[in-house]
mmCIF file of C-alpha atoms in Angstrom:
data_model
loop_
_atom_site.group_PDB
_atom_site.id
_atom_site.type_symbol
_atom_site.label_atom_id
_atom_site.label_comp_id
_atom_site.label_asym_id
_atom_site.label_seq_id
_atom_site.Cartn_x
_atom_site.Cartn_y
_atom_site.Cartn_z
ATOM 1 C CA SER A 1 -13.116 3.078 21.014
ATOM 2 C CA ALA A 2 -14.694 -0.349 21.305
ATOM 3 C CA VAL A 3 -16.642 -2.108 18.581
ATOM 4 C CA ILE A 4 -19.669 -3.898 19.971
ATOM 5 C CA SER A 5 -21.538 -6.595 18.075
ATOM 6 C CA GLN A 6 -24.978 -7.784 19.061
ATOM 7 C CA LYS A 7 -27.129 -10.588 17.802
ATOM 8 C CA PRO A 8 -29.808 -11.031 16.856
ATOM 9 C CA SER A 9 -30.269 -7.574 15.372
ATOM 10 C CA ARG A 10 -34.010 -8.123 15.395
ATOM 11 C CA ASP A 11 -36.513 -10.835 16.148
ATOM 12 C CA ILE A 12 -40.213 -11.449 16.363
ATOM 13 C CA CYS A 13 -41.171 -13.540 19.361
ATOM 14 C CA GLN A 14 -44.265 -15.196 20.700
ATOM 15 C CA ARG A 15 -45.746 -14.287 24.057
ATOM 16 C CA GLY A 16 -44.438 -16.485 26.859
ATOM 17 C CA THR A 17 -41.182 -17.424 25.184
ATOM 18 C CA SER A 18 -37.667 -16.306 26.111
ATOM 19 C CA LEU A 19 -34.893 -14.912 23.946
ATOM 20 C CA THR A 20 -31.196 -14.521 24.617
ATOM 21 C CA ILE A 21 -29.257 -11.619 23.131
ATOM 22 C CA GLN A 22 -25.516 -11.930 22.737
ATOM 23 C CA CYS A 23 -22.990 -9.099 22.958
ATOM 24 C CA GLN A 24 -19.373 -9.348 21.874
ATOM 25 C CA VAL A 25 -16.804 -6.569 22.306
ATOM 26 C CA ASP A 26 -13.652 -6.455 20.208
ATOM 27 C CA SER A 27 -11.378 -5.559 23.120
ATOM 28 C CA GLN A 28 -11.204 -6.084 26.835
ATOM 29 C CA VAL A 29 -13.500 -3.726 28.664
ATOM 30 C CA THR A 30 -13.948 -2.897 32.299
ATOM 31 C CA MET A 31 -17.691 -2.584 32.417
ATOM 32 C CA MET A 32 -20.593 -3.828 30.333
ATOM 33 C CA PHE A 33 -24.170 -2.673 30.602
ATOM 34 C CA TRP A 34 -27.554 -3.519 29.172
ATOM 35 C CA TYR A 35 -30.045 -0.777 28.295
ATOM 36 C CA ARG A 36 -33.618 -0.860 27.097
ATOM 37 C CA GLN A 37 -35.021 1.684 24.660
ATOM 38 C CA GLN A 38 -38.760 1.519 24.214
ATOM 39 C CA PRO A 39 -40.157 2.873 20.931
ATOM 40 C CA GLY A 40 -39.466 6.584 20.618
ATOM 41 C CA GLN A 41 -38.103 6.768 24.127
ATOM 42 C CA SER A 42 -34.810 7.340 25.884
ATOM 43 C CA LEU A 43 -32.386 4.746 27.178
ATOM 44 C CA THR A 44 -33.021 3.065 30.523
ATOM 45 C CA LEU A 45 -30.332 1.077 32.269
ATOM 46 C CA ILE A 46 -31.388 -2.499 33.024
ATOM 47 C CA ALA A 47 -28.264 -3.752 34.729
ATOM 48 C CA THR A 48 -24.499 -3.792 34.934
ATOM 49 C CA ALA A 49 -23.037 -7.098 33.778
ATOM 50 C CA ASN A 50 -20.319 -8.160 36.212
ATOM 51 C CA GLN A 51 -17.662 -10.614 35.139
ATOM 52 C CA GLY A 52 -17.934 -13.869 37.011
ATOM 53 C CA SER A 53 -20.641 -12.712 39.387
ATOM 54 C CA GLU A 54 -24.293 -11.770 39.441
ATOM 55 C CA ALA A 55 -25.343 -8.680 37.553
ATOM 56 C CA THR A 56 -26.330 -5.503 39.380
ATOM 57 C CA TYR A 57 -29.912 -4.592 38.511
ATOM 58 C CA GLU A 58 -31.526 -1.173 38.495
ATOM 59 C CA SER A 59 -34.787 -0.434 40.208
ATOM 60 C CA GLY A 60 -37.664 -2.015 38.349
ATOM 61 C CA PHE A 61 -35.615 -4.803 36.777
ATOM 62 C CA VAL A 62 -35.144 -8.268 38.285
ATOM 63 C CA ILE A 63 -32.923 -11.221 37.591
ATOM 64 C CA ASP A 64 -35.777 -13.640 36.994
ATOM 65 C CA LYS A 65 -37.052 -11.512 34.124
ATOM 66 C CA PHE A 66 -33.691 -10.403 32.714
ATOM 67 C CA PRO A 67 -30.994 -12.945 33.567
ATOM 68 C CA ILE A 68 -27.551 -11.738 32.508
ATOM 69 C CA SER A 69 -24.270 -13.551 32.105
ATOM 70 C CA ARG A 70 -20.741 -12.267 31.630
ATOM 71 C CA PRO A 71 -18.308 -15.174 31.529
ATOM 72 C CA ASN A 72 -15.315 -13.077 30.425
ATOM 73 C CA LEU A 73 -14.215 -9.506 29.739
ATOM 74 C CA THR A 74 -15.518 -9.340 26.196
ATOM 75 C CA PHE A 75 -18.829 -11.234 26.149
ATOM 76 C CA SER A 76 -22.223 -10.918 27.798
ATOM 77 C CA THR A 77 -25.748 -12.190 27.278
ATOM 78 C CA LEU A 78 -29.135 -10.809 28.236
ATOM 79 C CA THR A 79 -32.178 -13.049 28.319
ATOM 80 C CA VAL A 80 -35.664 -11.608 28.175
ATOM 81 C CA SER A 81 -37.817 -14.231 29.887
ATOM 82 C CA ASN A 82 -41.487 -15.055 29.565
ATOM 83 C CA MET A 83 -41.991 -12.219 27.111
ATOM 84 C CA SER A 84 -45.121 -10.128 26.790
ATOM 85 C CA PRO A 85 -45.935 -7.395 24.247
ATOM 86 C CA GLU A 86 -44.725 -4.815 26.795
ATOM 87 C CA ASP A 87 -41.212 -6.209 26.354
ATOM 88 C CA SER A 88 -41.143 -5.055 22.734
ATOM 89 C CA SER A 89 -38.134 -2.743 22.721
ATOM 90 C CA ILE A 90 -34.634 -2.220 21.496
ATOM 91 C CA TYR A 91 -32.113 -3.798 23.840
ATOM 92 C CA LEU A 92 -28.679 -2.233 23.731
ATOM 93 C CA CYS A 93 -25.383 -3.585 24.968
ATOM 94 C CA SER A 94 -22.794 -1.022 25.983
ATOM 95 C CA ALA A 95 -19.237 -1.094 27.270
ATOM 96 C CA ARG A 96 -16.556 1.094 28.738
ATOM 97 C CA ALA A 97 -12.997 0.432 27.556
ATOM 98 C CA GLN A 98 -10.185 -0.333 29.983
ATOM 99 C CA GLY A 99 -8.497 2.867 31.060
ATOM 100 C CA ALA A 100 -11.340 4.983 29.736
ATOM 101 C CA THR A 101 -12.597 7.800 31.886
ATOM 102 C CA GLY A 102 -16.267 7.713 31.189
ATOM 103 C CA GLU A 103 -16.719 7.042 27.483
ATOM 104 C CA LEU A 104 -19.477 4.514 26.892
ATOM 105 C CA PHE A 105 -19.955 2.804 23.552
ATOM 106 C CA PHE A 106 -23.054 1.064 22.279
ATOM 107 C CA GLY A 107 -23.880 -1.805 20.016
ATOM 108 C CA GLU A 108 -26.399 -1.449 17.201
ATOM 109 C CA GLY A 109 -29.146 -2.884 19.374
ATOM 110 C CA SER A 110 -31.489 -5.841 19.211
ATOM 111 C CA ARG A 111 -35.022 -4.922 18.214
ATOM 112 C CA LEU A 112 -37.523 -7.327 19.733
ATOM 113 C CA THR A 113 -41.181 -7.472 18.796
ATOM 114 C CA VAL A 114 -43.407 -9.652 20.973
ATOM 115 C CA LEU A 115 -46.715 -10.746 19.522
ATOM 116 C CA GLY B 1 -30.501 10.179 42.110
ATOM 117 C CA GLU B 2 -29.590 12.055 38.978
ATOM 118 C CA ASN B 3 -32.301 13.441 36.721
ATOM 119 C CA VAL B 4 -31.602 14.866 33.270
ATOM 120 C CA GLU B 5 -34.056 17.110 31.445
ATOM 121 C CA GLN B 6 -33.593 17.763 27.713
ATOM 122 C CA HIS B 7 -35.207 20.385 25.462
ATOM 123 C CA PRO B 8 -36.579 20.678 22.887
ATOM 124 C CA SER B 9 -38.017 17.260 22.084
ATOM 125 C CA THR B 10 -38.092 18.122 18.378
ATOM 126 C CA LEU B 11 -36.127 20.682 16.403
ATOM 127 C CA SER B 12 -36.388 21.548 12.739
ATOM 128 C CA VAL B 13 -33.837 23.806 11.043
ATOM 129 C CA GLN B 14 -32.865 24.794 7.525
ATOM 130 C CA GLU B 15 -29.634 23.460 6.131
ATOM 131 C CA GLY B 16 -26.817 25.827 7.065
ATOM 132 C CA ASP B 17 -28.513 27.140 10.180
ATOM 133 C CA SER B 18 -27.357 26.400 13.716
ATOM 134 C CA ALA B 19 -29.062 24.042 16.151
ATOM 135 C CA VAL B 20 -28.932 24.191 19.926
ATOM 136 C CA ILE B 21 -30.097 21.495 22.326
ATOM 137 C CA LYS B 22 -30.156 22.127 26.063
ATOM 138 C CA CYS B 23 -30.007 19.841 29.076
ATOM 139 C CA THR B 24 -30.178 20.342 32.818
ATOM 140 C CA TYR B 25 -29.084 17.940 35.522
ATOM 141 C CA SER B 26 -29.923 17.680 39.186
ATOM 142 C CA ASP B 27 -26.944 16.018 40.897
ATOM 143 C CA SER B 28 -24.104 18.463 41.556
ATOM 144 C CA ALA B 29 -21.728 15.479 41.899
ATOM 145 C CA SER B 30 -22.072 14.690 38.176
ATOM 146 C CA ASN B 31 -18.897 15.590 36.330
ATOM 147 C CA TYR B 32 -19.116 13.880 32.932
ATOM 148 C CA PHE B 33 -21.558 14.949 30.219
ATOM 149 C CA PRO B 34 -21.587 13.104 26.892
ATOM 150 C CA TRP B 35 -23.773 13.660 23.853
ATOM 151 C CA TYR B 36 -24.938 10.813 21.631
ATOM 152 C CA LYS B 37 -26.356 10.789 18.123
ATOM 153 C CA GLN B 38 -28.721 7.998 17.183
ATOM 154 C CA GLU B 39 -29.633 7.479 13.564
ATOM 155 C CA LEU B 40 -32.664 5.446 12.612
ATOM 156 C CA GLY B 41 -32.128 1.742 13.230
ATOM 157 C CA LYS B 42 -28.718 2.213 14.815
ATOM 158 C CA GLY B 43 -27.234 2.341 18.276
ATOM 159 C CA PRO B 44 -26.273 5.652 19.931
ATOM 160 C CA GLN B 45 -22.916 7.022 18.837
ATOM 161 C CA LEU B 46 -20.807 9.218 21.102
ATOM 162 C CA ILE B 47 -20.170 12.503 19.288
ATOM 163 C CA ILE B 48 -18.683 14.743 21.962
ATOM 164 C CA ASP B 49 -18.325 14.901 25.720
ATOM 165 C CA ILE B 50 -17.283 17.410 28.354
ATOM 166 C CA ARG B 51 -16.031 17.143 31.891
ATOM 167 C CA SER B 52 -16.738 19.532 34.709
ATOM 168 C CA ASN B 53 -13.238 20.997 34.745
ATOM 169 C CA VAL B 54 -13.846 22.781 31.421
ATOM 170 C CA GLY B 55 -16.568 25.130 30.266
ATOM 171 C CA GLU B 56 -16.528 24.507 26.527
ATOM 172 C CA LYS B 57 -15.275 21.988 24.026
ATOM 173 C CA LYS B 58 -15.320 22.089 20.236
ATOM 174 C CA ASP B 59 -14.925 19.500 17.523
ATOM 175 C CA GLN B 60 -15.348 20.950 14.038
ATOM 176 C CA ARG B 61 -19.029 21.939 13.684
ATOM 177 C CA ILE B 62 -19.997 20.616 17.101
ATOM 178 C CA ALA B 63 -19.488 22.335 20.443
ATOM 179 C CA VAL B 64 -20.677 21.679 23.961
ATOM 180 C CA THR B 65 -20.872 24.211 26.780
ATOM 181 C CA LEU B 66 -21.228 23.544 30.491
ATOM 182 C CA ASN B 67 -22.436 25.809 33.260
ATOM 183 C CA LYS B 68 -21.769 24.002 36.537
ATOM 184 C CA THR B 69 -23.360 26.674 38.676
ATOM 185 C CA ALA B 70 -26.646 26.502 36.832
ATOM 186 C CA LYS B 71 -26.262 22.759 36.205
ATOM 187 C CA HIS B 72 -26.939 22.906 32.540
ATOM 188 C CA PHE B 73 -25.080 21.997 29.379
ATOM 189 C CA SER B 74 -25.804 22.523 25.707
ATOM 190 C CA LEU B 75 -24.950 21.058 22.326
ATOM 191 C CA HIS B 76 -24.347 23.483 19.465
ATOM 192 C CA ILE B 77 -24.228 22.336 15.850
ATOM 193 C CA THR B 78 -23.243 24.964 13.299
ATOM 194 C CA GLU B 79 -23.714 24.886 9.528
ATOM 195 C CA THR B 80 -26.149 22.004 9.825
ATOM 196 C CA GLN B 81 -26.338 19.440 7.041
ATOM 197 C CA PRO B 82 -29.076 16.916 6.191
ATOM 198 C CA GLU B 83 -26.877 14.114 7.544
ATOM 199 C CA ASP B 84 -27.077 15.768 10.973
ATOM 200 C CA SER B 85 -30.727 14.675 11.102
ATOM 201 C CA ALA B 86 -31.023 12.182 13.959
ATOM 202 C CA VAL B 87 -32.076 11.875 17.581
ATOM 203 C CA TYR B 88 -29.605 13.438 20.000
ATOM 204 C CA PHE B 89 -29.322 12.381 23.638
ATOM 205 C CA CYS B 90 -27.536 14.151 26.452
ATOM 206 C CA ALA B 91 -26.414 12.256 29.528
ATOM 207 C CA ALA B 92 -24.758 12.821 32.893
ATOM 208 C CA SER B 93 -22.760 10.718 35.318
ATOM 209 C CA MET B 94 -20.074 10.905 37.957
ATOM 210 C CA VAL B 95 -16.650 9.607 36.921
ATOM 211 C CA GLY B 96 -13.876 8.812 39.375
ATOM 212 C CA ASN B 97 -10.636 10.777 39.207
ATOM 213 C CA TYR B 98 -8.575 7.619 38.738
ATOM 214 C CA GLY B 99 -10.336 6.877 35.489
ATOM 215 C CA GLY B 100 -12.958 4.538 36.729
ATOM 216 C CA SER B 101 -16.640 5.300 36.879
ATOM 217 C CA GLN B 102 -18.927 5.056 39.816
ATOM 218 C CA GLY B 103 -22.061 6.472 38.341
ATOM 219 C CA ASN B 104 -24.173 5.122 35.564
ATOM 220 C CA LEU B 105 -25.083 7.323 32.631
ATOM 221 C CA ILE B 106 -28.477 8.931 33.037
ATOM 222 C CA PHE B 107 -29.947 9.988 29.709
ATOM 223 C CA GLY B 108 -32.249 12.793 28.693
ATOM 224 C CA LYS B 109 -35.358 11.976 26.683
ATOM 225 C CA GLY B 110 -33.797 12.913 23.374
ATOM 226 C CA THR B 111 -34.206 15.598 20.703
ATOM 227 C CA LYS B 112 -35.238 14.692 17.190
ATOM 228 C CA LEU B 113 -33.349 17.046 14.894
ATOM 229 C CA SER B 114 -34.519 17.477 11.320
ATOM 230 C CA VAL B 115 -32.365 19.443 8.897
ATOM 231 C CA LYS B 116 -34.267 20.507 5.807
ATOM 232 C CA PRO B 117 -32.314 20.899 2.573
#
C-alpha cells in the first residue's frame, strides 16, 4: 500500500483567494488523482495528475479553476483558485502504486471552508 | 459512462448482527469493484475488492459478492461491532489485464452504517 500525506489538513479561506494543497506519497506511484467530496456526498474525480505534463480534467472541472502540478512520481499539488463558498469541500489526493492492478489509496483529505 | 447506484443510504444494526450494502453498475466493461470505509474526518480506506473473474471474496468478517450477469455486487459484514460504524462506498472501474488501469473509479453515493452497542 501507499501512504499519502496531504497538507493542509484543513483551512478557512476568504472568498476570492486561492489555496494550494500538497500531496506527498511515500513510494513511487503510477497514477495520482484529485477528488472532491462535498459535505455528506460521494467522491467526484476532478482530474488525473500526469507527471511532467498537463493534468487530465473530468467534465465540469477546468484548469483555470483547479490548476494541478505533478513534477515527479511522488508529489502533486492542487490549487483551488478564486474560491467561493461553493468550493467548500474535502479535497482528496489518491494514488495507485506501481505494479498495482487497480488498488487506489487515499490521503486523509484537506477540508476547505470558504467564507 | 459508468454509473454506480448504492443502497441503502443509511443502515442501522445492533451489535452482532449482519449488515449488507448493495451496489449496481451500468458498464459491463467494468471488472474491478472495491469497497472503501470512511470514518469521520478521515480519508477513504480500501477494505476489500473483487475482480470480475471471481464471484465471492472473504476477509475475516467482511465478504463481497459479485453477480456479473445482473451487474450488481454487495458488501457483507458479519458480527458487526461499534467500530464498524462509518460511511461505506462502493466503486467500479475497468482495469487492464497487464496491471494498468484505463478507467477511473466511479463511486456510489455511500452508506452510513451505524452499529448500536
